[in-house]
Amino acid sequence: MRKAQGKTRAGAEQAPRKSQRTLPAPLAAPPPAGEGKRGERGYLAYLLRQAQAATRLAFERSLGEVGVTVPQFAVLTMLKAYPGLSGAELARVAVLTPQTVGVIIRNLERDGAISKTPHPVHGRVLQWTLTPRGEKLLERCRGHALALERRLQAGLTARDEAVVRRWLSGIASKFQQQS
């Protein structure tokens, strides 16, 4: 007599259905930041990216207390250092896209943190400057920036810090010239 369909003979194994198949055991978990390929043995470009991402996340969380984003802080900082920049110039010095700077400018202007004036020679070009309200906002942000700077400087001698600063600014300069 035949057995009902789907049943197996005694001792014979039935292939598991697709939904019953097990996945292979996972490989070893990647190490935490600072170890293995995520540490001193890793690629420099990856390590720079990893450090930048960790720093940016910490800074975003800190600036969130003031209601400012990291790109907004970059724009405010550049306008403090170089008043009268156009939107295109701001995008270059803040290392942001022109589209992002356009949105930031609209929001900061709406909030009264920056104001525009037409360029004295090129009337179509708008120059941006901080307002007193923008100065106060930037000052509040600077406390958060300085706290982050202290964390970054922790454990560095003045000489080490000078080497790191020279190295990082050299990378930016070299790669921007090649672009």
PDB file of C-alpha atoms in Angstrom:
ATOM      1  CA  MET A   1       0.000   0.000   0.000  1.00  0.00           C
ATOM      2  CA  ARG A   2       1.236   3.461  -0.859  1.00  0.00           C
ATOM      3  CA  LYS A   3       1.774   6.077   1.783  1.00  0.00           C
ATOM      4  CA  ALA A   4       0.008   9.402   1.572  1.00  0.00           C
ATOM      5  CA  GLN A   5       1.749  11.988  -0.569  1.00  0.00           C
ATOM      6  CA  GLY A   6       4.232  14.231   1.266  1.00  0.00           C
ATOM      7  CA  LYS A   7       5.160  11.602   3.821  1.00  0.00           C
ATOM      8  CA  THR A   8       8.557   9.995   3.713  1.00  0.00           C
ATOM      9  CA  ARG A   9       9.656   6.421   4.025  1.00  0.00           C
ATOM     10  CA  ALA A  10      11.070   5.488   7.348  1.00  0.00           C
ATOM     11  CA  GLY A  11      14.638   6.723   7.692  1.00  0.00           C
ATOM     12  CA  ALA A  12      14.595   8.873   4.518  1.00  0.00           C
ATOM     13  CA  GLU A  13      15.117  12.595   4.993  1.00  0.00           C
ATOM     14  CA  GLN A  14      12.957  15.069   3.220  1.00  0.00           C
ATOM     15  CA  ALA A  15      14.585  18.233   1.755  1.00  0.00           C
ATOM     16  CA  PRO A  16      13.525  21.278   3.739  1.00  0.00           C
ATOM     17  CA  ARG A  17      11.115  23.632   2.066  1.00  0.00           C
ATOM     18  CA  LYS A  18      12.405  27.072   1.057  1.00  0.00           C
ATOM     19  CA  SER A  19      10.789  28.677   4.075  1.00  0.00           C
ATOM     20  CA  GLN A  20      12.424  26.108   6.364  1.00  0.00           C
ATOM     21  CA  ARG A  21      15.974  26.438   5.057  1.00  0.00           C
ATOM     22  CA  THR A  22      18.417  27.847   7.527  1.00  0.00           C
ATOM     23  CA  LEU A  23      20.868  30.574   6.691  1.00  0.00           C
ATOM     24  CA  PRO A  24      24.564  29.930   7.088  1.00  0.00           C
ATOM     25  CA  ALA A  25      26.036  30.886  10.419  1.00  0.00           C
ATOM     26  CA  PRO A  26      27.053  34.542  10.408  1.00  0.00           C
ATOM     27  CA  LEU A  27      30.698  35.383  10.050  1.00  0.00           C
ATOM     28  CA  ALA A  28      32.475  36.952  12.975  1.00  0.00           C
ATOM     29  CA  ALA A  29      31.020  40.330  13.863  1.00  0.00           C
ATOM     30  CA  PRO A  30      33.047  43.305  12.634  1.00  0.00           C
ATOM     31  CA  PRO A  31      35.232  44.851  15.305  1.00  0.00           C
ATOM     32  CA  PRO A  32      34.302  48.149  16.930  1.00  0.00           C
ATOM     33  CA  ALA A  33      35.724  51.403  15.581  1.00  0.00           C
ATOM     34  CA  GLY A  34      39.422  51.643  16.308  1.00  0.00           C
ATOM     35  CA  GLU A  35      40.131  47.906  15.957  1.00  0.00           C
ATOM     36  CA  GLY A  36      41.097  45.641  13.039  1.00  0.00           C
ATOM     37  CA  LYS A  37      40.547  47.199   9.620  1.00  0.00           C
ATOM     38  CA  ARG A  38      38.519  49.879  11.426  1.00  0.00           C
ATOM     39  CA  GLY A  39      41.669  50.817  13.342  1.00  0.00           C
ATOM     40  CA  GLU A  40      45.291  51.600  12.569  1.00  0.00           C
ATOM     41  CA  ARG A  41      45.502  48.785   9.993  1.00  0.00           C
ATOM     42  CA  GLY A  42      42.638  50.233   7.945  1.00  0.00           C
ATOM     43  CA  TYR A  43      42.815  52.317   4.787  1.00  0.00           C
ATOM     44  CA  LEU A  44      43.502  55.986   5.496  1.00  0.00           C
ATOM     45  CA  ALA A  45      40.537  57.099   3.370  1.00  0.00           C
ATOM     46  CA  TYR A  46      38.217  54.808   5.322  1.00  0.00           C
ATOM     47  CA  LEU A  47      39.643  55.980   8.649  1.00  0.00           C
ATOM     48  CA  LEU A  48      39.106  59.622   7.630  1.00  0.00           C
ATOM     49  CA  ARG A  49      35.519  58.812   6.626  1.00  0.00           C
ATOM     50  CA  GLN A  50      34.899  56.908   9.860  1.00  0.00           C
ATOM     51  CA  ALA A  51      36.308  59.738  11.978  1.00  0.00           C
ATOM     52  CA  GLN A  52      34.344  62.359  10.046  1.00  0.00           C
ATOM     53  CA  ALA A  53      31.093  60.400  10.409  1.00  0.00           C
ATOM     54  CA  ALA A  54      31.562  59.905  14.155  1.00  0.00           C
ATOM     55  CA  THR A  55      32.504  63.547  14.676  1.00  0.00           C
ATOM     56  CA  ARG A  56      29.623  64.815  12.571  1.00  0.00           C
ATOM     57  CA  LEU A  57      27.096  62.668  14.448  1.00  0.00           C
ATOM     58  CA  ALA A  58      28.366  63.948  17.805  1.00  0.00           C
ATOM     59  CA  PHE A  59      28.244  67.536  16.508  1.00  0.00           C
ATOM     60  CA  GLU A  60      24.737  67.101  15.031  1.00  0.00           C
ATOM     61  CA  ARG A  61      23.451  65.864  18.363  1.00  0.00           C
ATOM     62  CA  SER A  62      25.098  68.734  20.206  1.00  0.00           C
ATOM     63  CA  LEU A  63      23.932  71.453  17.795  1.00  0.00           C
ATOM     64  CA  GLY A  64      20.440  69.959  17.866  1.00  0.00           C
ATOM     65  CA  GLU A  65      20.118  71.461  21.341  1.00  0.00           C
ATOM     66  CA  VAL A  66      20.369  74.903  19.694  1.00  0.00           C
ATOM     67  CA  GLY A  67      18.172  73.941  16.716  1.00  0.00           C
ATOM     68  CA  VAL A  68      20.977  74.311  14.166  1.00  0.00           C
ATOM     69  CA  THR A  69      22.312  71.740  11.704  1.00  0.00           C
ATOM     70  CA  VAL A  70      25.997  71.179  10.950  1.00  0.00           C
ATOM     71  CA  PRO A  71      25.642  72.657   7.425  1.00  0.00           C
ATOM     72  CA  GLN A  72      23.872  75.725   8.867  1.00  0.00           C
ATOM     73  CA  PHE A  73      26.706  76.117  11.367  1.00  0.00           C
ATOM     74  CA  ALA A  74      29.224  75.900   8.511  1.00  0.00           C
ATOM     75  CA  VAL A  75      27.400  78.668   6.605  1.00  0.00           C
ATOM     76  CA  LEU A  76      27.139  80.902   9.675  1.00  0.00           C
ATOM     77  CA  THR A  77      30.831  80.338  10.460  1.00  0.00           C
ATOM     78  CA  MET A  78      31.950  81.147   6.919  1.00  0.00           C
ATOM     79  CA  LEU A  79      29.812  84.306   6.838  1.00  0.00           C
ATOM     80  CA  LYS A  80      31.358  85.425  10.119  1.00  0.00           C
ATOM     81  CA  ALA A  81      34.851  84.826   8.729  1.00  0.00           C
ATOM     82  CA  TYR A  82      34.141  86.128   5.204  1.00  0.00           C
ATOM     83  CA  PRO A  83      31.149  88.501   5.190  1.00  0.00           C
ATOM     84  CA  GLY A  84      29.606  89.322   1.845  1.00  0.00           C
ATOM     85  CA  LEU A  85      29.986  85.926   0.194  1.00  0.00           C
ATOM     86  CA  SER A  86      27.594  84.946  -2.576  1.00  0.00           C
ATOM     87  CA  GLY A  87      25.661  81.689  -2.396  1.00  0.00           C
ATOM     88  CA  ALA A  88      28.083  80.039  -4.839  1.00  0.00           C
ATOM     89  CA  GLU A  89      31.082  81.174  -2.804  1.00  0.00           C
ATOM     90  CA  LEU A  90      29.424  79.931   0.380  1.00  0.00           C
ATOM     91  CA  ALA A  91      28.894  76.525  -1.193  1.00  0.00           C
ATOM     92  CA  ARG A  92      32.591  76.288  -2.079  1.00  0.00           C
ATOM     93  CA  VAL A  93      34.004  77.370   1.286  1.00  0.00           C
ATOM     94  CA  ALA A  94      31.459  75.451   3.372  1.00  0.00           C
ATOM     95  CA  VAL A  95      31.999  72.347   1.202  1.00  0.00           C
ATOM     96  CA  LEU A  96      28.292  72.040   0.439  1.00  0.00           C
ATOM     97  CA  THR A  97      26.292  71.789  -2.759  1.00  0.00           C
ATOM     98  CA  PRO A  98      24.780  74.990  -4.172  1.00  0.00           C
ATOM     99  CA  GLN A  99      21.318  73.439  -3.727  1.00  0.00           C
ATOM    100  CA  THR A 100      21.942  72.769  -0.043  1.00  0.00           C
ATOM    101  CA  VAL A 101      23.264  76.295   0.476  1.00  0.00           C
ATOM    102  CA  GLY A 102      20.188  77.681  -1.289  1.00  0.00           C
ATOM    103  CA  VAL A 103      17.907  75.943   1.209  1.00  0.00           C
ATOM    104  CA  ILE A 104      20.087  76.979   4.164  1.00  0.00           C
ATOM    105  CA  ILE A 105      20.159  80.612   3.026  1.00  0.00           C
ATOM    106  CA  ARG A 106      16.368  80.718   2.657  1.00  0.00           C
ATOM    107  CA  ASN A 107      15.879  79.256   6.138  1.00  0.00           C
ATOM    108  CA  LEU A 108      18.474  81.473   7.831  1.00  0.00           C
ATOM    109  CA  GLU A 109      17.102  84.565   6.103  1.00  0.00           C
ATOM    110  CA  ARG A 110      13.537  83.628   7.082  1.00  0.00           C
ATOM    111  CA  ASP A 111      14.713  83.284  10.698  1.00  0.00           C
ATOM    112  CA  GLY A 112      16.456  86.668  10.588  1.00  0.00           C
ATOM    113  CA  ALA A 113      19.976  85.247  11.032  1.00  0.00           C
ATOM    114  CA  ILE A 114      21.364  86.547   7.721  1.00  0.00           C
ATOM    115  CA  SER A 115      20.545  89.320   5.296  1.00  0.00           C
ATOM    116  CA  LYS A 116      21.310  89.961   1.655  1.00  0.00           C
ATOM    117  CA  THR A 117      22.473  92.986  -0.270  1.00  0.00           C
ATOM    118  CA  PRO A 118      23.073  93.270  -3.995  1.00  0.00           C
ATOM    119  CA  HIS A 119      26.725  93.248  -5.051  1.00  0.00           C
ATOM    120  CA  PRO A 120      27.844  96.858  -5.744  1.00  0.00           C
ATOM    121  CA  VAL A 121      29.158  95.978  -9.221  1.00  0.00           C
ATOM    122  CA  HIS A 122      27.307  92.808 -10.195  1.00  0.00           C
ATOM    123  CA  GLY A 123      23.740  93.672  -9.174  1.00  0.00           C
ATOM    124  CA  ARG A 124      22.416  90.172  -9.834  1.00  0.00           C
ATOM    125  CA  VAL A 125      24.851  88.659  -7.328  1.00  0.00           C
ATOM    126  CA  LEU A 126      23.597  88.668  -3.751  1.00  0.00           C
ATOM    127  CA  GLN A 127      26.006  89.066  -0.869  1.00  0.00           C
ATOM    128  CA  TRP A 128      25.132  87.528   2.480  1.00  0.00           C
ATOM    129  CA  THR A 129      26.043  88.775   5.949  1.00  0.00           C
ATOM    130  CA  LEU A 130      25.161  87.837   9.502  1.00  0.00           C
ATOM    131  CA  THR A 131      22.576  89.919  11.301  1.00  0.00           C
ATOM    132  CA  PRO A 132      22.875  90.626  15.031  1.00  0.00           C
ATOM    133  CA  ARG A 133      20.479  87.731  15.544  1.00  0.00           C
ATOM    134  CA  GLY A 134      22.754  85.503  13.432  1.00  0.00           C
ATOM    135  CA  GLU A 135      25.782  86.609  15.464  1.00  0.00           C
ATOM    136  CA  LYS A 136      24.013  85.559  18.683  1.00  0.00           C
ATOM    137  CA  LEU A 137      22.970  82.238  17.172  1.00  0.00           C
ATOM    138  CA  LEU A 138      26.523  81.544  16.012  1.00  0.00           C
ATOM    139  CA  GLU A 139      27.858  82.427  19.456  1.00  0.00           C
ATOM    140  CA  ARG A 140      25.515  79.852  21.017  1.00  0.00           C
ATOM    141  CA  CYS A 141      26.705  77.270  18.486  1.00  0.00           C
ATOM    142  CA  ARG A 142      30.353  78.060  19.153  1.00  0.00           C
ATOM    143  CA  GLY A 143      30.090  76.723  22.695  1.00  0.00           C
ATOM    144  CA  HIS A 144      29.089  73.356  21.234  1.00  0.00           C
ATOM    145  CA  ALA A 145      31.848  73.564  18.609  1.00  0.00           C
ATOM    146  CA  LEU A 146      34.467  74.349  21.239  1.00  0.00           C
ATOM    147  CA  ALA A 147      33.345  71.403  23.372  1.00  0.00           C
ATOM    148  CA  LEU A 148      33.775  69.128  20.356  1.00  0.00           C
ATOM    149  CA  GLU A 149      37.192  70.679  19.623  1.00  0.00           C
ATOM    150  CA  ARG A 150      38.290  69.912  23.190  1.00  0.00           C
ATOM    151  CA  ARG A 151      37.240  66.283  22.726  1.00  0.00           C
ATOM    152  CA  LEU A 152      39.193  66.085  19.464  1.00  0.00           C
ATOM    153  CA  GLN A 153      42.282  67.661  21.038  1.00  0.00           C
ATOM    154  CA  ALA A 154      42.239  65.401  24.096  1.00  0.00           C
ATOM    155  CA  GLY A 155      45.487  63.491  24.351  1.00  0.00           C
ATOM    156  CA  LEU A 156      47.263  65.514  21.657  1.00  0.00           C
ATOM    157  CA  THR A 157      50.312  67.586  22.394  1.00  0.00           C
ATOM    158  CA  ALA A 158      50.469  71.006  20.756  1.00  0.00           C
ATOM    159  CA  ARG A 159      53.011  69.570  18.316  1.00  0.00           C
ATOM    160  CA  ASP A 160      50.800  66.572  17.489  1.00  0.00           C
ATOM    161  CA  GLU A 161      47.839  68.867  16.923  1.00  0.00           C
ATOM    162  CA  ALA A 162      49.898  71.067  14.585  1.00  0.00           C
ATOM    163  CA  VAL A 163      50.930  67.973  12.583  1.00  0.00           C
ATOM    164  CA  VAL A 164      47.322  66.766  12.320  1.00  0.00           C
ATOM    165  CA  ARG A 165      46.084  70.215  11.287  1.00  0.00           C
ATOM    166  CA  ARG A 166      48.823  70.563   8.665  1.00  0.00           C
ATOM    167  CA  TRP A 167      48.135  67.055   7.338  1.00  0.00           C
ATOM    168  CA  LEU A 168      44.345  67.516   7.104  1.00  0.00           C
ATOM    169  CA  SER A 169      44.526  70.963   5.496  1.00  0.00           C
ATOM    170  CA  GLY A 170      47.167  69.642   3.087  1.00  0.00           C
ATOM    171  CA  ILE A 171      44.874  66.801   2.038  1.00  0.00           C
ATOM    172  CA  ALA A 172      42.020  69.223   1.371  1.00  0.00           C
ATOM    173  CA  SER A 173      44.270  71.549  -0.578  1.00  0.00           C
ATOM    174  CA  LYS A 174      45.910  68.799  -2.646  1.00  0.00           C
ATOM    175  CA  PHE A 175      42.694  67.022  -3.578  1.00  0.00           C
ATOM    176  CA  GLN A 176      40.761  70.215  -4.379  1.00  0.00           C
ATOM    177  CA  GLN A 177      43.548  71.309  -6.721  1.00  0.00           C
ATOM    178  CA  GLN A 178      43.324  67.968  -8.531  1.00  0.00           C
ATOM    179  CA  SER A 179      39.558  68.218  -9.007  1.00  0.00           C
TER     180      SER A 179
END
